[in-house]
Structures are given as C-alpha cells and as structure tokens.
mmCIF file of N, CA and C in Angstrom:
data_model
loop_
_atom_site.group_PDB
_atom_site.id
_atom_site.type_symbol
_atom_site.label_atom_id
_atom_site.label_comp_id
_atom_site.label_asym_id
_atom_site.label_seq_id
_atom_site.Cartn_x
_atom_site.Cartn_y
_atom_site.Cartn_z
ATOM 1 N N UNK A 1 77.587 36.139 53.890
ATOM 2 C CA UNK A 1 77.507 36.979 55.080
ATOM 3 C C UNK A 1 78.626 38.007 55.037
ATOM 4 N N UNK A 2 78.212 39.371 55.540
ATOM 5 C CA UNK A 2 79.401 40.076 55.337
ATOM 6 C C UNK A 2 79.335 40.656 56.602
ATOM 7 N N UNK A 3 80.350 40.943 57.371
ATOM 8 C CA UNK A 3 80.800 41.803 58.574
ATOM 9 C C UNK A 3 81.642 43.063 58.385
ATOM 10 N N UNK A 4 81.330 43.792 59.152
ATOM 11 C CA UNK A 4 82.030 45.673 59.058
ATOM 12 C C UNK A 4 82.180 45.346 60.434
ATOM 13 N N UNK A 5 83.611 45.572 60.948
ATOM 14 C CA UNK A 5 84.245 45.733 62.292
ATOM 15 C C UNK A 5 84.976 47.108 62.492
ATOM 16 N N UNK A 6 84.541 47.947 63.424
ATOM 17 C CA UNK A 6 85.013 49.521 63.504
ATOM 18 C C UNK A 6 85.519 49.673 64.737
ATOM 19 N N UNK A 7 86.481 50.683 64.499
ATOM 20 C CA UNK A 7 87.742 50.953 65.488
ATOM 21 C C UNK A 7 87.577 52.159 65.553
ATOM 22 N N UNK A 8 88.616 52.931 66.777
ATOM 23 C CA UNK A 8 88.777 54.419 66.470
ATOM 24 C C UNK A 8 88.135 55.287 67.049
ATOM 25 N N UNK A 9 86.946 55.161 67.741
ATOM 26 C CA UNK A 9 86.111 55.774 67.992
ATOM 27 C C UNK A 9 86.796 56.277 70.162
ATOM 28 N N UNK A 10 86.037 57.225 70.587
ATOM 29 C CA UNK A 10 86.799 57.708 71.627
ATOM 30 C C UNK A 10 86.441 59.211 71.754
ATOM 31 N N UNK A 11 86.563 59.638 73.026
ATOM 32 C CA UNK A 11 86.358 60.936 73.848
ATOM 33 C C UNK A 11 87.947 61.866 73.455
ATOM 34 N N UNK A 12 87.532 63.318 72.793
ATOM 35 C CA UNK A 12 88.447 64.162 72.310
ATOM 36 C C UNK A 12 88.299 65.445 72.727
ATOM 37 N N UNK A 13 88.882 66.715 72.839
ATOM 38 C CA UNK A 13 88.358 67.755 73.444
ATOM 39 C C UNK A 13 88.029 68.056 71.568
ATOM 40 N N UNK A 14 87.531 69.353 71.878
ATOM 41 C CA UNK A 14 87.330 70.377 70.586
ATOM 42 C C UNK A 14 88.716 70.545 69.931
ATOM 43 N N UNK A 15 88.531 70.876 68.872
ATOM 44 C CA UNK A 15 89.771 70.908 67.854
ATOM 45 C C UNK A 15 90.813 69.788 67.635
ATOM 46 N N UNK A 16 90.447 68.773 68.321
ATOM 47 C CA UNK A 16 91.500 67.341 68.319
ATOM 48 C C UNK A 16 91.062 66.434 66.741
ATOM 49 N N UNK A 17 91.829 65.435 67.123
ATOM 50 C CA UNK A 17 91.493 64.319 65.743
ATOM 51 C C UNK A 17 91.293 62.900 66.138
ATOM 52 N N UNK A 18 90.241 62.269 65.693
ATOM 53 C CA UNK A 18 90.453 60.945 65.701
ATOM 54 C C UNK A 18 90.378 60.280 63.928
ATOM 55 N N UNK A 19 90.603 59.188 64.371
ATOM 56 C CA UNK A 19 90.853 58.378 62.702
ATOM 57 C C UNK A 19 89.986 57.023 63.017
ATOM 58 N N UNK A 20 89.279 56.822 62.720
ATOM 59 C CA UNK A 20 88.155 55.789 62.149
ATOM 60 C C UNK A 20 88.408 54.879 61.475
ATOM 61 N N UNK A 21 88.447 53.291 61.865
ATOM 62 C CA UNK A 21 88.889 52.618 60.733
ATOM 63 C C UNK A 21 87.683 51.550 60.951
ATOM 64 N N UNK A 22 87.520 50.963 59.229
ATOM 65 C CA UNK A 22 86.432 49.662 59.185
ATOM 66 C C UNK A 22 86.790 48.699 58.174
ATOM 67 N N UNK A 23 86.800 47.354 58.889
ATOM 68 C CA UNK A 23 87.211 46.368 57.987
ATOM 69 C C UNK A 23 85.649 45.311 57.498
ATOM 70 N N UNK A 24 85.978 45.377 56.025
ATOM 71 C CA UNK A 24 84.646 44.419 55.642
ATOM 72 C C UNK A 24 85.194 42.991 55.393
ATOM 73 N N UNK A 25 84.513 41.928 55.921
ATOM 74 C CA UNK A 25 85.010 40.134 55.856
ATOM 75 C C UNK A 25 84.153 39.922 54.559
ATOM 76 N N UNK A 26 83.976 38.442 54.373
ATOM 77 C CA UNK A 26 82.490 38.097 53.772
ATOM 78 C C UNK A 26 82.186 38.389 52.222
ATOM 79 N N UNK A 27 81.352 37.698 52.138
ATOM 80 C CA UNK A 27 81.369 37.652 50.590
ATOM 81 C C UNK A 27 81.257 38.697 50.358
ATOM 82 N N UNK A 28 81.962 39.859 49.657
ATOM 83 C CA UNK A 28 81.940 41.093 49.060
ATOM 84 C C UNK A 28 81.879 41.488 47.732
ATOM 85 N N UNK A 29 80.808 41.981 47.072
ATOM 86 C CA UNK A 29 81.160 42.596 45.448
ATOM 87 C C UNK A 29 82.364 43.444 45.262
ATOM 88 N N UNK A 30 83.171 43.513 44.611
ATOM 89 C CA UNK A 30 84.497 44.422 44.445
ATOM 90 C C UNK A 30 84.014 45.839 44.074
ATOM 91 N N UNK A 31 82.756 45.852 43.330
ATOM 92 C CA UNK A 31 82.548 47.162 43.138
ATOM 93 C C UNK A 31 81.559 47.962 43.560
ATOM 94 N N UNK A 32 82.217 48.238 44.644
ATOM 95 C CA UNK A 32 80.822 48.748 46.309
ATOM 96 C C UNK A 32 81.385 50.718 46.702
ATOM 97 N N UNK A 33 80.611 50.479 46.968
ATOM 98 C CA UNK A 33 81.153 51.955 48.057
ATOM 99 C C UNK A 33 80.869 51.963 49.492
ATOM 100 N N UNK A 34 82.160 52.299 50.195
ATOM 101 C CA UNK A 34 81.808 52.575 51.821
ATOM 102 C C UNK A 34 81.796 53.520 52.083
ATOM 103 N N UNK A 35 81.550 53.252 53.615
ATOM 104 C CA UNK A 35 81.074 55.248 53.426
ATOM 105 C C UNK A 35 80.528 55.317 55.322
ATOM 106 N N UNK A 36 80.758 56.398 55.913
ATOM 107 C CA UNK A 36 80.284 56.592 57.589
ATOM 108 C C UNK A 36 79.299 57.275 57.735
ATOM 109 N N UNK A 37 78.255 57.284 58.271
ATOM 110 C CA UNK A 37 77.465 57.746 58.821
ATOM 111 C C UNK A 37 77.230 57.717 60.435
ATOM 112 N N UNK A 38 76.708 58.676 60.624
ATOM 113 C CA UNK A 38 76.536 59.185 62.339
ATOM 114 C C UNK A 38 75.020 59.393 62.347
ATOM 115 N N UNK A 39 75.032 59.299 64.040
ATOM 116 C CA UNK A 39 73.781 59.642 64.256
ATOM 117 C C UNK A 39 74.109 59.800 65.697
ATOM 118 N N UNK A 40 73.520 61.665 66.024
ATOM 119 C CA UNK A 40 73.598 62.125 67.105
ATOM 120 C C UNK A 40 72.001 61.723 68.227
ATOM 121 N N UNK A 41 72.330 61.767 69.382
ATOM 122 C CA UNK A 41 70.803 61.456 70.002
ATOM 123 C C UNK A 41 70.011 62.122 69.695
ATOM 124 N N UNK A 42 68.645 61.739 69.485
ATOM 125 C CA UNK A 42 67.678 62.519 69.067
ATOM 126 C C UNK A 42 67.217 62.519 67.500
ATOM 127 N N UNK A 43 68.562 62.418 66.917
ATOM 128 C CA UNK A 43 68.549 62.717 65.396
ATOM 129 C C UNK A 43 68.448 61.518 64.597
ATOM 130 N N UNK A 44 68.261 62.025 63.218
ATOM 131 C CA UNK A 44 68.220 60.850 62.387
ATOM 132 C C UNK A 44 69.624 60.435 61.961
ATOM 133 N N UNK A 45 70.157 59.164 61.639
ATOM 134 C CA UNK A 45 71.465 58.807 61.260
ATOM 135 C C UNK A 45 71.627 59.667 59.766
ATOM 136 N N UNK A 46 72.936 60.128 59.221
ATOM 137 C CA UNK A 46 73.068 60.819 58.267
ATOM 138 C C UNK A 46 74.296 60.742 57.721
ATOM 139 N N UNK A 47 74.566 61.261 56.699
ATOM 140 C CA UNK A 47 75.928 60.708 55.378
ATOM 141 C C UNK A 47 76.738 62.059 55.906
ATOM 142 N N UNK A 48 78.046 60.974 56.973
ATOM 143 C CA UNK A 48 79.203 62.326 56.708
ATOM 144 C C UNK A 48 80.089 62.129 55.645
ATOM 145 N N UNK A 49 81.119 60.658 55.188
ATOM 146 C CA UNK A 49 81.196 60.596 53.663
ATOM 147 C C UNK A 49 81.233 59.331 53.277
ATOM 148 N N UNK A 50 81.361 59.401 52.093
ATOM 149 C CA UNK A 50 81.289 57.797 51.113
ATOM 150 C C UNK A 50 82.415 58.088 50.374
ATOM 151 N N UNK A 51 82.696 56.518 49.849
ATOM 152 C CA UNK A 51 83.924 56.638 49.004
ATOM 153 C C UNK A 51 83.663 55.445 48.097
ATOM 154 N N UNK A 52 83.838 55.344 46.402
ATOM 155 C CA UNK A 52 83.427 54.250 45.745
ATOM 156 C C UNK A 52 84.807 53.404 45.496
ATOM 157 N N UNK A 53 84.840 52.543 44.868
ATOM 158 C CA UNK A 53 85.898 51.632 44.737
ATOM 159 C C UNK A 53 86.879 51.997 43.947
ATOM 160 N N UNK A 54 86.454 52.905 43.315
ATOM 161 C CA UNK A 54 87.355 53.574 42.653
ATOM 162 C C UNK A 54 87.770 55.123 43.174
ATOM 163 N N UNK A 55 87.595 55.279 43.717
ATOM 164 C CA UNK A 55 88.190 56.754 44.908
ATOM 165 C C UNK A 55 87.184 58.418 44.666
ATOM 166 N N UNK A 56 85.718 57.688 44.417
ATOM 167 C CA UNK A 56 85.123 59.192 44.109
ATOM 168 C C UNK A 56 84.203 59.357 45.452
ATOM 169 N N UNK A 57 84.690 60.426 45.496
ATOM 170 C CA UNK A 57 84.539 60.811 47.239
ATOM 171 C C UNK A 57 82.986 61.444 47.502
ATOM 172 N N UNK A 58 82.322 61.754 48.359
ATOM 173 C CA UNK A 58 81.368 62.062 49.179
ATOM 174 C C UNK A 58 81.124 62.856 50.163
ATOM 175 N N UNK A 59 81.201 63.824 50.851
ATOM 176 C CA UNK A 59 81.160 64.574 51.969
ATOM 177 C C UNK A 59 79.810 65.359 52.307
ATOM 178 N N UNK A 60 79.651 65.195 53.690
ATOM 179 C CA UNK A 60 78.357 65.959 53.825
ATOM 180 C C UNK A 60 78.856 67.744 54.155
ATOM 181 N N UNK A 61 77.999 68.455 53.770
ATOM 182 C CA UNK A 61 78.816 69.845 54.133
ATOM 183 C C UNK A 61 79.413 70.456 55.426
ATOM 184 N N UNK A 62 78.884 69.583 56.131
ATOM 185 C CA UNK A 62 79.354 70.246 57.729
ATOM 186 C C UNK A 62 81.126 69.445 58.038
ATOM 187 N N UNK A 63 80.982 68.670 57.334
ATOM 188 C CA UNK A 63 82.635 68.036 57.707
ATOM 189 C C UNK A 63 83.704 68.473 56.327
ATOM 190 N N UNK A 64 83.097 68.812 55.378
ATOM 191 C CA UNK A 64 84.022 69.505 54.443
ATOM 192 C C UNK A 64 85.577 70.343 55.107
ATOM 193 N N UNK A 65 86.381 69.868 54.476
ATOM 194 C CA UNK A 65 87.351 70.374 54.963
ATOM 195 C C UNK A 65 88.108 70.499 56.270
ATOM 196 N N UNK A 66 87.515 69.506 56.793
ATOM 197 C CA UNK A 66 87.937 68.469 58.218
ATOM 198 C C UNK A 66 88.266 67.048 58.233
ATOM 199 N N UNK A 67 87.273 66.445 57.246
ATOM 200 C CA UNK A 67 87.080 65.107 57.627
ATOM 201 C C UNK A 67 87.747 64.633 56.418
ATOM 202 N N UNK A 68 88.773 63.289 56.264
ATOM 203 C CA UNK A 68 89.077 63.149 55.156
ATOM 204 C C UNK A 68 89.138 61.636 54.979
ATOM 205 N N UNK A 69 87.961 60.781 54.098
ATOM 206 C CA UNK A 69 87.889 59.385 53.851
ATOM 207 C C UNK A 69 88.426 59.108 53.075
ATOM 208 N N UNK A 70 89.088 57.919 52.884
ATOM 209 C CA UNK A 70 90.501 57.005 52.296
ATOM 210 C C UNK A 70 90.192 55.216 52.341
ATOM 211 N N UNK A 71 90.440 54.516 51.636
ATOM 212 C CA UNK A 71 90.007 53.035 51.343
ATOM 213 C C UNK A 71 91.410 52.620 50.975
ATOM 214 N N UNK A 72 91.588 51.321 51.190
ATOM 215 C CA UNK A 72 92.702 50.419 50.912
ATOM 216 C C UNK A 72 92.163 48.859 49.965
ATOM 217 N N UNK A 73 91.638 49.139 48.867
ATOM 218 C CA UNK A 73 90.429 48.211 48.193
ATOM 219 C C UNK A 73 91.245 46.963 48.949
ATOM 220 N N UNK A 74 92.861 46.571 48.873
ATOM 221 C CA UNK A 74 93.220 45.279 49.103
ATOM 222 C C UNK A 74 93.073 44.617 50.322
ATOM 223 N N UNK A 75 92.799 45.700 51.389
ATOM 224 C CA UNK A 75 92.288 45.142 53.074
ATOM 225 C C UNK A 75 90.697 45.464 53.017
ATOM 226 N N UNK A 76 89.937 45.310 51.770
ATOM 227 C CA UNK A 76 88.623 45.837 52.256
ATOM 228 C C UNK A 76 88.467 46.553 53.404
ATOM 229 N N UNK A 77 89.190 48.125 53.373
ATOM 230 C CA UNK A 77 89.031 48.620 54.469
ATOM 231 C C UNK A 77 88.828 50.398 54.215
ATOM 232 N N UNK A 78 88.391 51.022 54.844
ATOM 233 C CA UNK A 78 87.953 52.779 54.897
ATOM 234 C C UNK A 78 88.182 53.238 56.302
ATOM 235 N N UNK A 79 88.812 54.037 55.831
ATOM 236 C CA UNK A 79 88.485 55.009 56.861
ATOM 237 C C UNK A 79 88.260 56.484 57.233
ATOM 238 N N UNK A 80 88.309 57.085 57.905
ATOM 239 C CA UNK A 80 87.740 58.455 58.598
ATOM 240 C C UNK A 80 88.559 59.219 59.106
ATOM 241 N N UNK A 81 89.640 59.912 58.826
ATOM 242 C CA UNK A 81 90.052 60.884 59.321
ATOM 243 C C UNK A 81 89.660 62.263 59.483
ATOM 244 N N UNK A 82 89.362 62.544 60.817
ATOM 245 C CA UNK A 82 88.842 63.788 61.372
ATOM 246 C C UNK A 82 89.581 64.714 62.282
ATOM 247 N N UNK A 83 89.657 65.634 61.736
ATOM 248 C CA UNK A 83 90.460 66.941 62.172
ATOM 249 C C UNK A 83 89.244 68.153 62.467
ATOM 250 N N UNK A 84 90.009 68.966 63.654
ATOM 251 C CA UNK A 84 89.241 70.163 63.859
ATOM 252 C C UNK A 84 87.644 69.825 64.406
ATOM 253 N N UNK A 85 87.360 68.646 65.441
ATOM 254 C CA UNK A 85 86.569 67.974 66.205
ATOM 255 C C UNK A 85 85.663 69.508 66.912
ATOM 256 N N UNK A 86 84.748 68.978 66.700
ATOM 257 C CA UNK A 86 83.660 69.999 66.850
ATOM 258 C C UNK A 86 82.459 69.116 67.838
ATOM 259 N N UNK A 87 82.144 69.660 69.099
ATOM 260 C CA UNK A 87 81.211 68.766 69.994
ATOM 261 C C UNK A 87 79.654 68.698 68.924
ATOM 262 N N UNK A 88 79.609 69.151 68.074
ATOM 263 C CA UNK A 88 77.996 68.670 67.251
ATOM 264 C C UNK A 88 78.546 67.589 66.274
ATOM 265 N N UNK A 89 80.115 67.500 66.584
ATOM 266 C CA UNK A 89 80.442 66.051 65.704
ATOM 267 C C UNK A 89 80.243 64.806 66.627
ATOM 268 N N UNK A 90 79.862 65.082 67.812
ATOM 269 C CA UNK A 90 79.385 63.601 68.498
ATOM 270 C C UNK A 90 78.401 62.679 68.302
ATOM 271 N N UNK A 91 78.275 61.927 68.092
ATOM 272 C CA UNK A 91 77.579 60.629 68.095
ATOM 273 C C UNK A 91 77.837 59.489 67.672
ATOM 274 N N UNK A 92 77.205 58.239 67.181
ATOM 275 C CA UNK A 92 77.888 56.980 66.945
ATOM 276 C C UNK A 92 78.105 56.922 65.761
ATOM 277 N N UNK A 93 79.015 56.290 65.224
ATOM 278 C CA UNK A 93 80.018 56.742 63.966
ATOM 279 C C UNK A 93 79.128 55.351 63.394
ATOM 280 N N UNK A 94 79.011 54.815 62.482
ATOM 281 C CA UNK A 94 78.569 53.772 61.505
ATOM 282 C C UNK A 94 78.958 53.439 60.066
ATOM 283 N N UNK A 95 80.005 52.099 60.063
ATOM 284 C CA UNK A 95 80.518 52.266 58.687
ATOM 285 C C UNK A 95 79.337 51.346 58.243
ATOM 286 N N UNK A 96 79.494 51.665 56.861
ATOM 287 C CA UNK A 96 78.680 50.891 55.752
ATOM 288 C C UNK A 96 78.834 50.657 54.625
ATOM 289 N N UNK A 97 78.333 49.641 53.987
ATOM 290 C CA UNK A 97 79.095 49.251 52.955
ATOM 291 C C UNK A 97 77.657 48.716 51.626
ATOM 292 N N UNK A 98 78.024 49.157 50.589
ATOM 293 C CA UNK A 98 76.518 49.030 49.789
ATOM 294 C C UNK A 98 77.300 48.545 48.423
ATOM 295 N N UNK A 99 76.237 47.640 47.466
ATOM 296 C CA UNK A 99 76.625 47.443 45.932
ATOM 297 C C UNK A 99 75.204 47.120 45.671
ATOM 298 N N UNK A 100 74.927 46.723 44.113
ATOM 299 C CA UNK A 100 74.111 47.229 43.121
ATOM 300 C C UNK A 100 74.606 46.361 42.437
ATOM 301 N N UNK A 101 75.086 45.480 41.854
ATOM 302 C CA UNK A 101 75.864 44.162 40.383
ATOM 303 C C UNK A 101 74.575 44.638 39.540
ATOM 304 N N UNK A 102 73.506 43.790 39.880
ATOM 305 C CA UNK A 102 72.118 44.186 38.374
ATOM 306 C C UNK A 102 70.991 45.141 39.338
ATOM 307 N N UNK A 103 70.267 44.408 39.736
ATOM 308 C CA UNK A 103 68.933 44.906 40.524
ATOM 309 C C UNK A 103 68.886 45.045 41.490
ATOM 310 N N UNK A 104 69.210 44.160 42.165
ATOM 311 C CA UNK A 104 69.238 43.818 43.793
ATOM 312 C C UNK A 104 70.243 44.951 44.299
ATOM 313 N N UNK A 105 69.637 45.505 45.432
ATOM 314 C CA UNK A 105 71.152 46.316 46.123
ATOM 315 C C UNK A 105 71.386 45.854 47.476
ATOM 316 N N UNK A 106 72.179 45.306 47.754
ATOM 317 C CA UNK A 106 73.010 44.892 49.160
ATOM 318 C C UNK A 106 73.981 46.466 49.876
ATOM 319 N N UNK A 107 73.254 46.142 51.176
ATOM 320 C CA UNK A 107 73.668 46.799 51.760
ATOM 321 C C UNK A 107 73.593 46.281 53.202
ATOM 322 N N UNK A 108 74.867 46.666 54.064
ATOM 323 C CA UNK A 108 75.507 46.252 55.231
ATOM 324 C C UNK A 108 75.796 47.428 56.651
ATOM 325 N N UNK A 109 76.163 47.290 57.153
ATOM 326 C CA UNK A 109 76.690 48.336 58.715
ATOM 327 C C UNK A 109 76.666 47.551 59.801
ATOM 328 N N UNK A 110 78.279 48.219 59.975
ATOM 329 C CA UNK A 110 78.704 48.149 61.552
ATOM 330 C C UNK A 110 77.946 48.369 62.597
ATOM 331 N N UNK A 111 78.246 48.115 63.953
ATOM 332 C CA UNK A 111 78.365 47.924 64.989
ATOM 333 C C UNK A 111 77.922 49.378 65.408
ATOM 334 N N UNK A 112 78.830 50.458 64.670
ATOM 335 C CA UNK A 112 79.035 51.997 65.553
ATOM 336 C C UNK A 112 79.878 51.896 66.752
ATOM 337 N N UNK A 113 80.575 52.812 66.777
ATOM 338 C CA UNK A 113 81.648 53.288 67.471
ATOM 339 C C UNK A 113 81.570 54.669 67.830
ATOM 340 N N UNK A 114 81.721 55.088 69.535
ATOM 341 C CA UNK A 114 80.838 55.891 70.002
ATOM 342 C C UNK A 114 82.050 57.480 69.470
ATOM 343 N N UNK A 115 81.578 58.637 69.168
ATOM 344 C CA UNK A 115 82.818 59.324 68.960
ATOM 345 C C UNK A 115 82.216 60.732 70.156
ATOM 346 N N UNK A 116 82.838 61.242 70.594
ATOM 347 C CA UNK A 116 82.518 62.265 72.090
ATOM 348 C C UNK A 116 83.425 63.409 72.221
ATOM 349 N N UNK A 117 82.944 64.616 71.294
ATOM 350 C CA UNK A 117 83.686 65.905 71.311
ATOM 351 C C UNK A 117 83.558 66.274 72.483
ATOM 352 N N UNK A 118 84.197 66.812 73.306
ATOM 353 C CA UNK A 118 83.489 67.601 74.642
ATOM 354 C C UNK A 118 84.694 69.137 74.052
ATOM 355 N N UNK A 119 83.539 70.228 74.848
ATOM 356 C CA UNK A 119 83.644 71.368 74.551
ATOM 357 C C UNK A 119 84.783 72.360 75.593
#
C-alpha cells in the first residue's frame, strides 16, 4: 500500500508564492517519478511538473519559469515551488507518484490540496 500526504496548499493574491509539499509511505519502487498535477473546475486534471529519481525534470508550459519541482529521494518526498501565482493557477493541486520495474505500471495520488489565486 502506498500513501501521498500533501501540504501547502492555501488562498494567495496574484504574484505571491506557495510551496507544495508530498510525502510517499508504503511499499515504494526507488525508481519512480513524482510529479503534480491540477485540475481547475470544469477542466480536465493536467501535468504541471514531474520529476524522476534521478532529477530529470518536467514542466508544463504555462508554469515554465515560475514553478520549480525538487525531491529529497531520502524522505520520499517532492515538492512544488510556485512563484508569480496567477488566478488560472487555481485549482486542486495532486501529487503523484508512478513506476514501471518490468510490465506492470503502478501508479498512485494524493488527496489534493486546494490552491486559490485571487486576482
């Protein structure tokens, strides 16, 4: 069983920062990638970034050069630092966590943690 527990999340005006953090428990493959995804109302959930176990990064284009994801492999943990908060960056934040060993692919997600640009 594996658990993703997420923090961080919270009401910011425009141009502020929050920092995102997610811890994975549970039987874990060491060689996974985590990674956040959002999903605004209405919309479909979508990849803002990923990060593999070895530090090769991911970004979707709208958070380029705002958002900056970081892992600590020894706390099974990632997180989300976001700068320059933009109200179309609202919705529920979702960490996740995926591996692949042979065939099978395991894949996991948090809870979500609500994030609320106001303009």
């Amino acid at each position: 069983q594996v658990q993703l527990v997420e923090s961080g999340g919270g009401l910011v005006q425009a141009g502020g920062s929050l920092r995102l953090s997610c811890a994975a428990s549970g039987s874990l493959f060491s060689i996974n990638v985590m990674g956040w995804y959002r999903q605004a109302p209405g919309k479909q959930r979508e990849l803002v970034a990923d990060i593999s176990y070895n530090g090769l990064m991911n970004y979707a284009d709208s958070v380029k050069g705002r958002f900056t994801i970081s892992r600590e492999n020894a706390k099974n943990t990632v997180y989300l630092q976001m700068n320059s908060l933009k109200p179309e960056d609202t919705g529920v934040y979702y960490c996740n966590i995926r591996w692949q060993p042979v065939s099978n692919k395991y894949e996991y997600w948090g809870q979500g943690t609500q994030v609320t640009v106001s303009s």
